[in-house]
Short mmCIF file of C-alpha atoms in Angstrom, two decimals:
data_model
loop_
_atom_site.label_atom_id
_atom_site.label_comp_id
_atom_site.label_asym_id
_atom_site.label_seq_id
_atom_site.Cartn_x
_atom_site.Cartn_y
_atom_site.Cartn_z
CA MET A 182 215.81 150.19 156.65
CA LYS A 183 217.30 153.14 154.34
CA ALA A 184 216.91 156.75 155.34
CA SER A 185 217.12 159.16 152.58
CA ILE A 186 218.73 162.13 152.91
CA LYS A 187 217.67 165.76 152.15
CA THR A 188 219.74 168.77 152.85
CA THR A 189 218.25 172.53 152.63
CA LYS A 190 219.82 175.99 152.93
CA GLN A 191 217.45 178.31 155.63
CA PRO A 192 216.07 181.17 153.77
CA ASN A 193 218.30 184.81 154.05
CA THR A 194 217.39 185.72 157.69
CA ASN A 195 218.72 189.50 156.20
CA ALA A 196 214.18 188.74 153.62
CA THR A 197 211.59 190.05 155.93
CA MET A 198 210.04 187.29 157.25
CA LYS A 199 206.33 186.59 158.76
CA THR A 200 206.50 184.16 162.27
CA ASN A 201 204.72 183.07 164.89
CA SER A 202 205.74 184.48 168.56
CA ASN A 203 203.76 181.11 169.59
CA PRO A 204 204.70 178.28 167.48
CA HIS A 205 203.11 176.02 170.19
CA GLY A 206 199.65 177.80 170.74
CA LYS A 207 197.28 176.32 168.20
CA LYS A 208 198.70 172.36 169.29
CA GLY A 209 198.09 173.78 172.91
CA ARG A 210 194.97 175.51 171.66
CA ASN A 211 193.98 171.23 170.37
CA PHE A 212 194.68 169.91 173.20
CA TYR A 213 192.70 171.55 175.31
CA ARG A 214 189.66 171.07 172.91
CA ASP A 215 190.23 167.94 172.82
CA ILE A 216 190.00 167.76 176.42
CA ILE A 217 187.17 169.23 176.98
CA ILE A 218 185.26 167.21 174.27
CA ILE A 219 186.60 163.95 176.19
CA GLY A 220 185.78 165.22 179.30
CA VAL A 221 181.55 166.10 177.90
CA LEU A 222 181.19 162.51 176.32
CA LEU A 223 182.87 161.11 179.50
CA CYS A 224 179.67 163.02 181.64
CA LEU A 225 177.36 162.15 179.09
CA ILE A 226 178.50 158.32 179.86
CA ILE A 227 178.43 158.77 183.43
CA GLY A 228 174.98 160.04 183.35
CA PHE A 229 173.20 157.33 180.81
CA LEU A 230 175.05 154.90 182.66
CA ILE A 231 173.36 156.06 186.33
CA VAL A 232 169.72 157.19 184.52
CA LEU A 233 170.40 153.49 183.17
CA ASN A 234 170.71 151.41 186.74
CA GLN A 235 168.77 154.18 188.20
CA GLN A 236 166.51 152.84 190.63
CA ASN A 237 163.30 153.32 192.76
CA LYS A 238 160.89 151.89 195.30
CA ILE A 239 158.20 150.59 194.88
CA GLN A 240 154.73 149.29 196.95
CA LEU A 241 153.54 145.26 195.21
CA ARG A 242 151.36 143.48 196.06
CA ILE A 243 150.69 139.44 196.06
CA ILE A 244 148.50 138.41 193.58
CA GLY A 245 148.50 135.10 192.78
CA HIS A 246 151.24 131.71 193.17
CA SER A 247 152.43 129.51 190.63
CA TRP A 248 154.89 126.09 190.79
CA GLN A 249 155.94 123.43 188.31
CA HIS A 250 158.59 120.25 188.76
CA LYS A 251 159.85 119.25 185.91
CA ILE A 252 162.08 116.38 185.10
CA ASP A 253 164.04 115.56 181.48
CA ILE A 254 163.59 112.27 180.28
CA GLU A 255 166.80 111.90 178.42
CA LYS A 256 167.33 108.83 175.31
CA PHE A 257 170.32 107.39 174.12
CA GLY A 258 171.56 107.43 170.51
CA PRO A 259 172.01 108.95 167.62
CA ILE A 260 172.56 112.66 167.58
CA SER A 261 174.10 114.96 164.73
CA GLU A 262 177.42 116.98 165.93
CA ASP A 263 180.58 118.39 164.32
CA ASN A 264 184.00 119.16 164.64
CA TRP A 265 187.94 119.44 163.24
CA CYS A 266 188.42 116.64 161.76
CA ASP A 267 191.82 116.23 163.46
CA ASN A 268 189.36 116.34 166.65
CA LEU A 269 186.90 113.42 166.26
CA PRO A 270 185.84 111.15 168.90
CA VAL A 271 186.55 107.37 168.45
CA ASP A 272 182.83 105.95 167.12
CA ALA A 273 181.95 109.44 165.28
CA GLN A 274 179.97 108.20 162.04
CA ILE A 275 181.68 110.89 159.65
CA ILE A 276 178.47 112.40 156.93
CA ARG A 277 180.28 114.74 155.22
CA ARG A 278 183.54 116.82 155.21
CA GLU A 279 183.76 120.89 155.04
CA ARG A 280 186.98 123.26 153.61
CA GLN A 281 186.17 125.67 156.30
CA ILE A 282 188.11 128.58 157.56
CA ARG A 283 189.84 127.37 160.89
CA SER A 284 192.47 130.01 162.24
CA GLN A 285 193.29 133.37 160.64
CA ARG A 286 197.95 133.87 159.55
CA PRO A 287 199.34 137.45 159.96
CA ILE A 288 201.62 138.38 156.31
CA PRO A 289 203.40 141.29 154.94
CA ALA A 290 200.76 143.73 153.51
CA GLY A 291 204.28 146.32 152.53
CA ASP A 292 204.94 149.01 154.65
CA LYS A 293 203.57 153.00 155.66
CA CYS A 294 206.26 155.01 155.91
CA ILE A 295 205.86 158.94 157.28
CA THR A 296 208.88 161.87 156.36
CA VAL A 297 210.93 162.95 159.76
CA ARG A 298 212.45 166.18 159.02
CA HIS A 299 215.82 166.80 161.73
CA ASP A 300 217.59 170.69 162.50
CA ASN A 301 220.92 170.37 162.19
CA GLY A 302 221.37 173.13 163.95
CA ASP A 303 223.15 175.08 160.90
CA GLY A 304 220.90 176.49 159.03
CA THR A 305 220.30 172.90 157.36
CA PHE A 306 218.34 170.69 157.96
CA ARG A 307 217.64 166.82 156.69
CA GLU A 308 214.74 164.62 156.21
CA SER A 309 214.03 160.44 156.38
CA GLN A 310 212.47 157.90 156.16
CA LYS A 311 210.46 156.21 158.67
CA CYS A 312 209.23 152.39 158.15
CA GLN A 313 206.69 150.07 159.65
CA GLU A 314 205.90 147.17 158.50
CA LEU A 315 202.31 146.10 158.08
CA PHE A 316 200.82 142.53 158.24
CA LYS A 317 197.29 141.55 156.85
CA ASN A 318 195.15 138.28 158.35
CA GLN A 319 195.18 135.81 155.61
CA PRO A 320 192.39 132.69 156.46
CA VAL A 321 193.89 129.05 156.68
CA TYR A 322 191.27 126.58 155.69
CA ASP A 323 190.98 122.80 157.24
CA ASP A 324 188.58 119.74 157.12
CA ARG A 325 185.13 120.76 159.11
CA CYS A 326 183.23 117.00 159.44
CA PHE A 327 179.96 116.23 159.83
CA TYR A 328 178.54 113.00 161.42
CA ASN A 329 176.53 110.68 163.81
CA ILE A 330 177.33 109.98 167.16
CA ASN A 331 176.01 107.86 170.35
CA ARG A 332 174.98 110.37 173.40
CA TRP A 333 172.60 110.66 175.52
CA HIS A 334 170.76 113.52 175.09
CA ASN A 335 167.46 115.20 176.24
CA ASN A 336 164.46 114.18 174.00
CA ARG A 337 161.03 115.03 176.75
CA PHE A 338 160.22 115.90 180.19
CA VAL A 339 157.15 115.58 182.80
CA ILE A 340 155.60 117.72 184.19
CA THR A 341 153.60 119.24 187.33
CA GLN A 342 152.82 122.28 187.82
CA GLY A 343 150.18 124.25 190.06
CA ASN A 344 149.09 127.91 191.59
CA LYS A 345 148.15 127.56 195.16
CA GLN A 346 150.51 126.87 198.65
CA ASP A 347 148.55 125.34 200.42
CA GLN A 348 148.42 122.23 197.67
CA THR A 349 150.65 119.08 198.16
CA ARG A 350 153.91 119.67 195.07
CA PRO A 351 155.01 116.23 193.83
CA TRP A 352 157.47 115.34 191.46
CA PRO A 353 155.80 114.10 188.42
CA LYS A 354 155.65 109.92 187.80
CA VAL A 355 158.21 109.56 185.31
CA GLU A 356 157.84 106.04 183.19
CA LEU A 357 160.69 104.88 181.49
CA GLN A 358 160.48 103.28 178.02
CA GLN A 359 163.43 100.77 178.08
CA THR A 360 166.59 101.23 180.42
CA GLY A 361 170.46 100.30 180.23
CA GLN A 362 173.07 101.67 177.44
CA CYS A 363 170.85 100.15 174.72
CA ILE A 364 169.93 102.66 171.20
CA GLY A 365 166.78 103.68 172.23
CA CYS A 366 167.28 103.33 176.04
CA GLU A 367 165.95 106.24 178.57
CA ARG A 368 167.45 107.95 182.05
CA GLU A 369 165.84 110.05 184.10
CA GLY A 370 167.96 113.95 183.48
CA GLN A 371 168.06 117.20 185.04
CA LYS A 372 165.49 117.79 188.03
CA ILE A 373 164.13 121.53 187.53
CA SER A 374 161.69 123.65 190.30
CA GLU A 375 160.68 126.85 190.11
CA TYR A 376 158.23 128.79 192.52
CA ILE A 377 157.06 131.95 191.49
CA ILE A 378 155.28 134.88 192.98
CA TYR A 379 152.68 137.93 190.82
CA LEU A 380 152.48 141.29 191.91
CA LEU A 381 150.78 143.71 191.16
CA VAL A 382 151.48 148.09 191.41
CA SER A 383 148.31 149.24 192.13
CA ASP A 384 148.18 152.05 191.17
CA ILE A 385 149.03 151.89 187.90
CA GLU A 386 147.83 148.12 187.70
CA LYS A 387 151.36 147.53 186.32
CA LYS A 388 152.25 143.54 186.48
CA TYR A 389 155.63 141.95 187.94
CA SER A 390 156.44 137.61 188.85
CA CYS A 391 159.28 137.17 190.76
CA LEU A 392 160.75 133.61 190.40
CA LEU A 393 162.43 132.73 194.65
CA PRO A 394 163.74 129.83 196.29
CA GLU A 395 160.51 127.44 197.79
CA SER A 396 161.09 128.38 201.04
CA GLN A 397 161.19 132.30 200.49
CA TRP A 398 157.80 131.58 198.31
CA LEU A 399 156.50 129.94 201.16
CA LEU A 400 156.31 132.79 203.18
CA LEU A 401 154.72 135.81 201.10
CA LYS A 402 150.71 134.48 201.88
CA LEU A 403 148.48 136.24 199.46
CA ASN A 404 148.08 140.10 199.33
CA THR A 405 150.50 140.65 201.45
CA THR A 406 152.53 144.30 200.59
CA LEU A 407 155.76 144.34 199.61
CA LYS A 408 158.43 147.45 199.05
CA MET A 409 160.81 146.18 195.83
CA PRO A 410 163.82 148.79 193.22
CA VAL A 411 162.41 148.37 190.18
CA ASN A 412 164.34 149.53 187.27
CA GLU A 413 162.64 152.41 185.88
CA ILE A 414 164.42 152.23 182.40
CA LYS A 415 164.46 148.15 182.22
CA GLN A 416 161.12 147.83 183.47
CA LYS A 417 162.62 144.74 185.80
CA LEU A 418 162.16 143.80 189.80
CA GLN A 419 164.85 143.06 191.93
CA CYS A 420 163.42 140.60 193.64
CA ILE A 421 165.94 139.87 195.28
CA SER A 422 166.01 142.90 197.94
CA LEU A 423 162.20 143.08 198.83
CA THR A 424 161.21 144.17 201.77
CA LEU A 425 157.73 143.53 203.95
CA VAL A 426 154.98 146.22 204.55
CA LYS A 427 154.14 146.15 207.67
#
């Protein structure tokens, strides 16, 4: 990097000059002002987060229950996927290709320079250019392949459900159309169970619900009174922290 240098004589010291007795005063005032502004902003952010996460315990009554057992049924057959063409499964059947942006690479975009002044200590000063090389991102294109491939995938589901604690809660009966590893064959997939209680805040007639483990769901009977934290801003119950009111 080449520096351009310019030497300048200081003005006659006998001439009448207006000087600043505190050259750093304005800079100091600006510094303290910035510190105060940053401090105020931090206080506002912290206050907002405190209010956002503030929780109050409210009293609720259980007004209902529900349960659900669900089994996904998977089917083996063609599905549509896409990937970079140099990273395809061996059994992919390519439908089409597209040029898409895969990454970005930095390329030079000129220099950003500022003038720096240096005091020579003898009544003169010199100037030099301090430069920083700039870069910009350039998109890198590659081939994106869209293809069909035979895979197991969710096709349908079977479900049983109810709204009483004392009833039996069987899993649904699964009937597969065809088993094996053939196109159109089916198999059982993920099993999902849900146990929910419904709650009422009596004094404001507001309703909530909580998804619970089965063991806890069974213990909480109809018309049981509970205390539970609620986020007033988000209007969301903290179901994990419920307590019985004796």
